[in-house]
PDB file of C-alpha atoms in Angstrom:
ATOM      1  CA  MET A   1     -20.885 155.821  34.609  1.00  0.00           C
ATOM      2  CA  LYS A   2     -19.698 156.775  31.097  1.00  0.00           C
ATOM      3  CA  SER A   3     -21.089 160.211  30.451  1.00  0.00           C
ATOM      4  CA  LEU A   4     -23.439 160.733  27.472  1.00  0.00           C
ATOM      5  CA  SER A   5     -20.997 162.586  25.186  1.00  0.00           C
ATOM      6  CA  ALA A   6     -18.498 159.587  25.707  1.00  0.00           C
ATOM      7  CA  LEU A   7     -21.174 157.170  24.906  1.00  0.00           C
ATOM      8  CA  VAL A   8     -22.083 159.051  21.810  1.00  0.00           C
ATOM      9  CA  ALA A   9     -18.265 159.293  20.563  1.00  0.00           C
ATOM     10  CA  ALA A  10     -17.952 155.633  20.983  1.00  0.00           C
ATOM     11  CA  ALA A  11     -21.018 154.896  19.117  1.00  0.00           C
ATOM     12  CA  VAL A  12     -19.956 157.304  16.318  1.00  0.00           C
ATOM     13  CA  PHE A  13     -16.422 155.572  16.294  1.00  0.00           C
ATOM     14  CA  ALA A  14     -18.068 152.169  16.098  1.00  0.00           C
ATOM     15  CA  ALA A  15     -20.250 153.304  13.195  1.00  0.00           C
ATOM     16  CA  LYS A  16     -17.386 154.668  11.361  1.00  0.00           C
ATOM     17  CA  ALA A  17     -15.113 151.605  11.644  1.00  0.00           C
ATOM     18  CA  SER A  18     -18.077 149.274  10.728  1.00  0.00           C
ATOM     19  CA  ALA A  19     -18.168 150.985   7.408  1.00  0.00           C
ATOM     20  CA  HIS A  20     -14.467 150.551   6.801  1.00  0.00           C
ATOM     21  CA  TYR A  21     -12.675 147.314   5.725  1.00  0.00           C
ATOM     22  CA  VAL A  22      -9.480 145.541   4.754  1.00  0.00           C
ATOM     23  CA  PHE A  23      -8.331 143.092   2.240  1.00  0.00           C
ATOM     24  CA  PRO A  24      -6.579 140.474   4.501  1.00  0.00           C
ATOM     25  CA  GLN A  25      -7.250 137.242   2.743  1.00  0.00           C
ATOM     26  CA  PHE A  26      -5.875 136.206  -0.718  1.00  0.00           C
ATOM     27  CA  VAL A  27      -7.410 133.500  -2.873  1.00  0.00           C
ATOM     28  CA  ALA A  28      -5.251 131.226  -4.819  1.00  0.00           C
ATOM     29  CA  GLY A  29      -6.111 127.922  -6.324  1.00  0.00           C
ATOM     30  CA  GLY A  30      -9.820 128.381  -5.233  1.00  0.00           C
ATOM     31  CA  VAL A  31      -8.807 128.403  -1.751  1.00  0.00           C
ATOM     32  CA  ASN A  32      -9.458 131.264   0.772  1.00  0.00           C
ATOM     33  CA  THR A  33      -6.035 131.625   2.660  1.00  0.00           C
ATOM     34  CA  THR A  34      -5.565 132.765   6.071  1.00  0.00           C
ATOM     35  CA  ALA A  35      -5.726 136.324   6.844  1.00  0.00           C
ATOM     36  CA  TRP A  36      -2.366 137.962   6.278  1.00  0.00           C
ATOM     37  CA  GLU A  37      -0.711 134.748   5.173  1.00  0.00           C
ATOM     38  CA  PHE A  38       0.214 136.060   1.787  1.00  0.00           C
ATOM     39  CA  VAL A  39      -1.125 139.380   2.115  1.00  0.00           C
ATOM     40  CA  ARG A  40       1.123 141.905   3.668  1.00  0.00           C
ATOM     41  CA  GLN A  41      -0.459 143.422   7.006  1.00  0.00           C
ATOM     42  CA  THR A  42      -1.489 146.949   6.534  1.00  0.00           C
ATOM     43  CA  ASN A  43      -1.202 149.901   9.042  1.00  0.00           C
ATOM     44  CA  ASN A  44      -5.038 149.834   9.386  1.00  0.00           C
ATOM     45  CA  PHE A  45      -5.630 146.122  10.104  1.00  0.00           C
ATOM     46  CA  GLN A  46      -7.005 147.130  13.587  1.00  0.00           C
ATOM     47  CA  ASP A  47      -8.306 150.719  13.070  1.00  0.00           C
ATOM     48  CA  LEU A  48      -9.454 150.219   9.450  1.00  0.00           C
ATOM     49  CA  ASN A  49      -8.676 153.915   8.523  1.00  0.00           C
ATOM     50  CA  PRO A  50      -8.013 154.263   4.611  1.00  0.00           C
ATOM     51  CA  VAL A  51      -5.290 156.191   3.004  1.00  0.00           C
ATOM     52  CA  THR A  52      -6.282 159.631   1.962  1.00  0.00           C
ATOM     53  CA  ASP A  53      -2.945 161.369   1.229  1.00  0.00           C
ATOM     54  CA  VAL A  54      -1.933 160.066  -2.384  1.00  0.00           C
ATOM     55  CA  THR A  55       1.511 161.682  -1.914  1.00  0.00           C
ATOM     56  CA  THR A  56       2.650 159.273   0.599  1.00  0.00           C
ATOM     57  CA  THR A  57       4.121 155.829   0.313  1.00  0.00           C
ATOM     58  CA  ASP A  58       1.293 154.310   2.155  1.00  0.00           C
ATOM     59  CA  VAL A  59      -0.633 154.727  -1.109  1.00  0.00           C
ATOM     60  CA  ARG A  60       1.469 151.871  -2.426  1.00  0.00           C
ATOM     61  CA  CYS A  61       0.838 148.856  -0.064  1.00  0.00           C
ATOM     62  CA  TYR A  62       0.046 150.847   3.393  1.00  0.00           C
ATOM     63  CA  THR A  63       2.853 149.224   5.218  1.00  0.00           C
ATOM     64  CA  SER A  64       4.831 151.916   6.548  1.00  0.00           C
ATOM     65  CA  LEU A  65       4.315 151.105  10.197  1.00  0.00           C
ATOM     66  CA  GLN A  66       4.640 147.346   9.871  1.00  0.00           C
ATOM     67  CA  SER A  67       7.907 145.509  10.085  1.00  0.00           C
ATOM     68  CA  GLY A  68       7.156 142.205   8.806  1.00  0.00           C
ATOM     69  CA  THR A  69       6.028 140.700   5.310  1.00  0.00           C
ATOM     70  CA  ALA A  70       3.825 138.008   4.178  1.00  0.00           C
ATOM     71  CA  SER A  71       4.671 134.518   2.869  1.00  0.00           C
ATOM     72  CA  THR A  72       4.831 134.130  -0.946  1.00  0.00           C
ATOM     73  CA  THR A  73       2.433 131.847  -2.778  1.00  0.00           C
ATOM     74  CA  THR A  74       2.838 130.362  -6.329  1.00  0.00           C
ATOM     75  CA  VAL A  75       0.212 130.842  -8.867  1.00  0.00           C
ATOM     76  CA  SER A  76       0.251 130.318 -12.609  1.00  0.00           C
ATOM     77  CA  ALA A  77      -0.090 132.886 -15.368  1.00  0.00           C
ATOM     78  CA  GLY A  78      -3.617 132.727 -16.623  1.00  0.00           C
ATOM     79  CA  SER A  79      -5.024 131.540 -13.277  1.00  0.00           C
ATOM     80  CA  THR A  80      -7.676 133.332 -11.265  1.00  0.00           C
ATOM     81  CA  VAL A  81      -6.854 134.746  -7.947  1.00  0.00           C
ATOM     82  CA  GLY A  82      -8.692 137.266  -5.798  1.00  0.00           C
ATOM     83  CA  PHE A  83      -8.901 139.285  -2.492  1.00  0.00           C
ATOM     84  CA  ILE A  84     -11.595 139.011   0.243  1.00  0.00           C
ATOM     85  CA  THR A  85     -12.873 141.938   2.269  1.00  0.00           C
ATOM     86  CA  SER A  86     -13.121 141.873   6.321  1.00  0.00           C
ATOM     87  CA  PRO A  87     -14.750 142.656   8.439  1.00  0.00           C
ATOM     88  CA  THR A  88     -17.562 143.851   6.252  1.00  0.00           C
ATOM     89  CA  ASN A  89     -18.244 144.417   2.506  1.00  0.00           C
ATOM     90  CA  MET A  90     -16.978 147.325   0.320  1.00  0.00           C
ATOM     91  CA  TYR A  91     -19.600 149.438   1.950  1.00  0.00           C
ATOM     92  CA  HIS A  92     -18.878 152.874   0.248  1.00  0.00           C
ATOM     93  CA  ASP A  93     -19.566 153.686  -3.226  1.00  0.00           C
ATOM     94  CA  GLY A  94     -16.319 153.613  -5.153  1.00  0.00           C
ATOM     95  CA  VAL A  95     -14.229 151.967  -7.811  1.00  0.00           C
ATOM     96  CA  VAL A  96     -11.564 149.141  -7.893  1.00  0.00           C
ATOM     97  CA  ASN A  97      -8.148 148.825  -9.547  1.00  0.00           C
ATOM     98  CA  VAL A  98      -5.683 145.817  -9.456  1.00  0.00           C
ATOM     99  CA  TYR A  99      -2.120 146.101 -10.057  1.00  0.00           C
ATOM    100  CA  MET A 100       0.986 143.982 -10.388  1.00  0.00           C
ATOM    101  CA  ALA A 101       4.584 144.845 -10.111  1.00  0.00           C
ATOM    102  CA  LYS A 102       7.610 142.448 -10.656  1.00  0.00           C
ATOM    103  CA  ALA A 103      10.426 142.383  -8.226  1.00  0.00           C
ATOM    104  CA  PRO A 104      13.907 142.987  -9.727  1.00  0.00           C
ATOM    105  CA  SER A 105      15.872 139.979 -10.870  1.00  0.00           C
ATOM    106  CA  GLY A 106      17.647 138.445  -7.756  1.00  0.00           C
ATOM    107  CA  THR A 107      15.379 140.326  -5.317  1.00  0.00           C
ATOM    108  CA  ASP A 108      13.183 138.296  -3.131  1.00  0.00           C
ATOM    109  CA  VAL A 109       9.667 139.860  -3.282  1.00  0.00           C
ATOM    110  CA  ALA A 110       9.314 139.678   0.444  1.00  0.00           C
ATOM    111  CA  GLU A 111      12.067 141.998   0.725  1.00  0.00           C
ATOM    112  CA  TRP A 112      10.993 144.535  -1.950  1.00  0.00           C
ATOM    113  CA  ASP A 113       9.069 147.750  -1.395  1.00  0.00           C
ATOM    114  CA  GLY A 114       7.663 148.005  -4.801  1.00  0.00           C
ATOM    115  CA  SER A 115       9.199 151.514  -5.466  1.00  0.00           C
ATOM    116  CA  GLY A 116       9.598 153.156  -8.851  1.00  0.00           C
ATOM    117  CA  GLU A 117       7.609 152.930 -12.231  1.00  0.00           C
ATOM    118  CA  VAL A 118       6.914 149.188 -12.079  1.00  0.00           C
ATOM    119  CA  TRP A 119       3.246 148.891 -11.611  1.00  0.00           C
ATOM    120  CA  PHE A 120       0.798 147.906 -14.303  1.00  0.00           C
ATOM    121  CA  LYS A 121      -2.991 147.565 -14.036  1.00  0.00           C
ATOM    122  CA  ILE A 122      -4.477 144.094 -14.738  1.00  0.00           C
ATOM    123  CA  PHE A 123      -8.177 144.611 -13.685  1.00  0.00           C
ATOM    124  CA  GLU A 124     -10.664 147.337 -12.831  1.00  0.00           C
ATOM    125  CA  VAL A 125     -14.317 147.804 -11.701  1.00  0.00           C
ATOM    126  CA  THR A 126     -15.391 151.357 -12.741  1.00  0.00           C
ATOM    127  CA  ALA A 127     -18.478 153.359 -12.451  1.00  0.00           C
ATOM    128  CA  VAL A 128     -21.405 153.301 -14.778  1.00  0.00           C
ATOM    129  CA  THR A 129     -23.119 156.561 -15.958  1.00  0.00           C
ATOM    130  CA  ASN A 130     -25.747 157.460 -18.493  1.00  0.00           C
ATOM    131  CA  GLY A 131     -25.018 161.154 -19.220  1.00  0.00           C
ATOM    132  CA  GLY A 132     -25.822 162.794 -16.091  1.00  0.00           C
ATOM    133  CA  THR A 133     -29.253 160.886 -15.144  1.00  0.00           C
ATOM    134  CA  SER A 134     -27.432 158.256 -12.706  1.00  0.00           C
ATOM    135  CA  ILE A 135     -24.221 156.936 -11.667  1.00  0.00           C
ATOM    136  CA  THR A 136     -23.903 153.498 -10.015  1.00  0.00           C
ATOM    137  CA  PHE A 137     -20.803 151.548  -8.621  1.00  0.00           C
ATOM    138  CA  PRO A 138     -20.848 147.758  -9.339  1.00  0.00           C
ATOM    139  CA  ALA A 139     -18.195 147.292  -6.585  1.00  0.00           C
ATOM    140  CA  THR A 140     -20.258 148.643  -4.061  1.00  0.00           C
ATOM    141  CA  LEU A 141     -21.199 145.801  -1.347  1.00  0.00           C
ATOM    142  CA  LEU A 142     -18.742 143.332  -2.799  1.00  0.00           C
ATOM    143  CA  THR A 143     -16.944 140.913  -0.497  1.00  0.00           C
ATOM    144  CA  GLU A 144     -14.565 139.197  -2.821  1.00  0.00           C
ATOM    145  CA  VAL A 145     -12.870 140.456  -6.005  1.00  0.00           C
ATOM    146  CA  ASN A 146     -11.454 137.699  -8.305  1.00  0.00           C
ATOM    147  CA  PHE A 147      -9.424 138.604 -11.425  1.00  0.00           C
ATOM    148  CA  GLN A 148      -7.030 136.686 -13.840  1.00  0.00           C
ATOM    149  CA  ILE A 149      -3.368 136.876 -13.899  1.00  0.00           C
ATOM    150  CA  PRO A 150      -2.915 137.636 -17.637  1.00  0.00           C
ATOM    151  CA  ALA A 151      -1.480 134.496 -19.252  1.00  0.00           C
ATOM    152  CA  GLU A 152       1.053 136.923 -20.980  1.00  0.00           C
ATOM    153  CA  THR A 153       2.647 137.728 -17.706  1.00  0.00           C
ATOM    154  CA  PRO A 154       6.255 136.850 -17.446  1.00  0.00           C
ATOM    155  CA  ALA A 155       7.356 134.182 -14.859  1.00  0.00           C
ATOM    156  CA  GLY A 156       8.758 135.728 -11.742  1.00  0.00           C
ATOM    157  CA  GLN A 157       8.040 137.247  -8.383  1.00  0.00           C
ATOM    158  CA  TYR A 158       5.475 140.002  -8.063  1.00  0.00           C
ATOM    159  CA  LEU A 159       3.354 142.189  -5.664  1.00  0.00           C
ATOM    160  CA  ILE A 160      -0.350 142.125  -6.601  1.00  0.00           C
ATOM    161  CA  ARG A 161      -1.928 145.450  -5.371  1.00  0.00           C
ATOM    162  CA  ILE A 162      -5.763 145.900  -4.894  1.00  0.00           C
ATOM    163  CA  GLU A 163      -7.326 149.285  -4.175  1.00  0.00           C
ATOM    164  CA  GLN A 164     -10.868 150.299  -3.667  1.00  0.00           C
ATOM    165  CA  ILE A 165     -11.239 154.174  -3.966  1.00  0.00           C
ATOM    166  CA  ALA A 166     -14.270 155.106  -1.940  1.00  0.00           C
ATOM    167  CA  LEU A 167     -15.982 158.372  -3.520  1.00  0.00           C
ATOM    168  CA  HIS A 168     -18.523 159.317  -1.180  1.00  0.00           C
ATOM    169  CA  VAL A 169     -16.773 162.457   0.134  1.00  0.00           C
ATOM    170  CA  ALA A 170     -14.382 162.767  -2.699  1.00  0.00           C
ATOM    171  CA  GLU A 171     -15.447 166.351  -3.367  1.00  0.00           C
ATOM    172  CA  THR A 172     -13.476 167.598  -0.420  1.00  0.00           C
ATOM    173  CA  PHE A 173      -9.726 167.885  -0.094  1.00  0.00           C
ATOM    174  CA  GLN A 174      -8.054 164.421   0.326  1.00  0.00           C
ATOM    175  CA  GLY A 175     -11.701 163.115   0.491  1.00  0.00           C
ATOM    176  CA  ALA A 176     -11.207 159.951  -1.772  1.00  0.00           C
ATOM    177  CA  GLN A 177     -10.471 157.075   0.684  1.00  0.00           C
ATOM    178  CA  PHE A 178      -8.042 154.242  -0.392  1.00  0.00           C
ATOM    179  CA  TYR A 179      -8.580 150.661   0.779  1.00  0.00           C
ATOM    180  CA  ILE A 180      -5.452 149.060   0.017  1.00  0.00           C
ATOM    181  CA  ALA A 181      -3.601 145.538   0.285  1.00  0.00           C
ATOM    182  CA  CYS A 182      -0.509 143.783  -1.488  1.00  0.00           C
ATOM    183  CA  ALA A 183      -0.244 140.091  -1.876  1.00  0.00           C
ATOM    184  CA  GLN A 184       3.275 138.337  -2.550  1.00  0.00           C
ATOM    185  CA  VAL A 185       3.295 135.671  -5.428  1.00  0.00           C
ATOM    186  CA  GLU A 186       5.508 133.749  -7.714  1.00  0.00           C
ATOM    187  CA  VAL A 187       4.156 133.502 -10.971  1.00  0.00           C
ATOM    188  CA  THR A 188       4.976 130.330 -13.075  1.00  0.00           C
ATOM    189  CA  ASN A 189       4.178 129.251 -16.518  1.00  0.00           C
ATOM    190  CA  GLY A 190       4.685 132.553 -17.658  1.00  0.00           C
ATOM    191  CA  GLY A 191       4.195 134.244 -21.052  1.00  0.00           C
ATOM    192  CA  SER A 192       6.470 136.732 -23.041  1.00  0.00           C
ATOM    193  CA  GLY A 193       4.435 139.919 -22.854  1.00  0.00           C
ATOM    194  CA  THR A 194       5.548 143.249 -21.957  1.00  0.00           C
ATOM    195  CA  PRO A 195       3.317 144.737 -19.191  1.00  0.00           C
ATOM    196  CA  GLY A 196       2.608 148.473 -19.353  1.00  0.00           C
ATOM    197  CA  PRO A 197       1.864 151.246 -19.243  1.00  0.00           C
ATOM    198  CA  LEU A 198       3.974 151.339 -16.011  1.00  0.00           C
ATOM    199  CA  VAL A 199       3.351 153.762 -13.121  1.00  0.00           C
ATOM    200  CA  ALA A 200       4.760 154.432  -9.700  1.00  0.00           C
ATOM    201  CA  PHE A 201       3.133 154.684  -6.174  1.00  0.00           C
ATOM    202  CA  PRO A 202       3.081 157.409  -5.091  1.00  0.00           C
ATOM    203  CA  GLY A 203       2.884 159.342  -8.612  1.00  0.00           C
ATOM    204  CA  ALA A 204       0.209 157.414 -10.375  1.00  0.00           C
ATOM    205  CA  TYR A 205      -2.506 159.625  -8.805  1.00  0.00           C
ATOM    206  CA  THR A 206      -2.517 163.336  -7.875  1.00  0.00           C
ATOM    207  CA  VAL A 207      -4.567 165.405  -5.433  1.00  0.00           C
ATOM    208  CA  ARG A 208      -6.013 167.482  -8.189  1.00  0.00           C
ATOM    209  CA  ILE A 209      -7.435 164.449 -10.045  1.00  0.00           C
ATOM    210  CA  LEU A 210      -8.767 162.409  -6.951  1.00  0.00           C
ATOM    211  CA  CYS A 211      -9.471 164.997  -4.490  1.00  0.00           C
ATOM    212  CA  SER A 212     -11.825 167.943  -4.844  1.00  0.00           C
ATOM    213  CA  SER A 213     -12.756 166.532  -8.119  1.00  0.00           C
ATOM    214  CA  ILE A 214     -16.089 164.759  -8.173  1.00  0.00           C
ATOM    215  CA  ASN A 215     -19.270 164.765  -6.213  1.00  0.00           C
ATOM    216  CA  ILE A 216     -21.039 161.575  -7.016  1.00  0.00           C
ATOM    217  CA  TYR A 217     -24.492 162.998  -5.553  1.00  0.00           C
ATOM    218  CA  PHE A 218     -25.042 166.480  -7.180  1.00  0.00           C
ATOM    219  CA  PRO A 219     -24.629 167.417  -9.954  1.00  0.00           C
ATOM    220  CA  ILE A 220     -24.631 163.702 -11.023  1.00  0.00           C
ATOM    221  CA  PRO A 221     -21.456 163.204 -13.303  1.00  0.00           C
ATOM    222  CA  ALA A 222     -22.368 162.880 -16.793  1.00  0.00           C
ATOM    223  CA  THR A 223     -19.117 160.597 -17.347  1.00  0.00           C
ATOM    224  CA  TYR A 224     -16.592 159.033 -15.074  1.00  0.00           C
ATOM    225  CA  THR A 225     -12.926 158.382 -15.913  1.00  0.00           C
ATOM    226  CA  GLN A 226     -11.069 155.485 -13.985  1.00  0.00           C
ATOM    227  CA  PRO A 227      -7.955 156.660 -12.282  1.00  0.00           C
ATOM    228  CA  GLY A 228      -4.692 155.092 -13.557  1.00  0.00           C
ATOM    229  CA  PRO A 229      -3.505 153.557 -16.758  1.00  0.00           C
ATOM    230  CA  ALA A 230      -5.268 151.480 -19.051  1.00  0.00           C
ATOM    231  CA  VAL A 231      -5.585 147.692 -18.121  1.00  0.00           C
ATOM    232  CA  TRP A 232      -3.175 145.387 -19.533  1.00  0.00           C
ATOM    233  CA  PRO A 233      -3.440 143.471 -21.920  1.00  0.00           C
ATOM    234  CA  ALA A 234      -5.972 145.543 -23.665  1.00  0.00           C
ATOM    235  CA  VAL A 235      -7.825 142.425 -25.103  1.00  0.00           C
ATOM    236  CA  GLY A 236      -7.782 138.882 -23.702  1.00  0.00           C
ATOM    237  CA  SER A 237      -6.341 138.048 -20.426  1.00  0.00           C
ATOM    238  CA  GLY A 238      -6.872 140.419 -17.436  1.00  0.00           C
ATOM    239  CA  SER A 239     -10.755 139.504 -17.284  1.00  0.00           C
ATOM    240  CA  GLY A 240     -12.330 138.737 -13.862  1.00  0.00           C
ATOM    241  CA  SER A 241     -15.191 138.889 -11.665  1.00  0.00           C
ATOM    242  CA  ALA A 242     -16.412 140.244  -8.359  1.00  0.00           C
ATOM    243  CA  VAL A 243     -18.603 138.506  -5.973  1.00  0.00           C
ATOM    244  CA  ARG A 244     -21.261 139.993  -4.026  1.00  0.00           C
ATOM    245  CA  ARG A 245     -22.404 138.762  -0.495  1.00  0.00           C
ATOM    246  CA  GLY A 246     -25.046 136.123  -1.162  1.00  0.00           C
ATOM    247  CA  GLY A 247     -23.028 134.420  -3.988  1.00  0.00           C
ATOM    248  CA  ARG A 248     -24.346 136.649  -6.782  1.00  0.00           C
ATOM    249  CA  THR A 249     -21.544 137.134  -9.315  1.00  0.00           C
ATOM    250  CA  LEU A 250     -20.735 140.230 -11.388  1.00  0.00           C
ATOM    251  CA  THR A 251     -18.963 139.525 -14.597  1.00  0.00           C
ATOM    252  CA  MET A 252     -16.524 142.243 -15.802  1.00  0.00           C
TER     253      MET A 252
END
């Protein structure tokens, strides 16, 4: 018979894991694709543990321990795509950013690691504050995040990177939790825009900014600054929506 302490430890681990999640499914052409079909399998596909060290390469696509990559799907510039969470919704209070990075000319995106200052933000779901009375997180409990590939995006092969930054223990050192996934796409019918500002992962975020920097409970933050660069393009494309469990849609 298992000891009481072992049973308690197992229960704590199960509760912890049940509050964590991955983004294994990519949504393209209105179709929820198979898990890890077009999304690179992440290190945490089984244990669900987040990235907490923003100085490691895992903050890019969280694939340092995975040898294989995903297939590449074709999507049109201006079309709506998305990611679906598993095995639960985005349980923790936090914010969402979506980035894209274009593979160098002549390089298959499936063979590319996404290094360098190549990432630009196309979508975000930030916190809502009102001067210190309250702070809310529209991304909390979402099961699906849908967004538009900007119509101005040049044709080519890209990584699309989603991150949810959970902030429930962000006041501690390396307390911000990153839930990350990268999908591989070929963008067709592209535009002639120049995406930017461009950032690198690691590099876009610092420990000082994201860790030991915010307590979302007390004192309640009067304002909140979304991590990373501004969304590209500033006006027009890049809009999207996030879907809550139960089918209600939050338009951003």
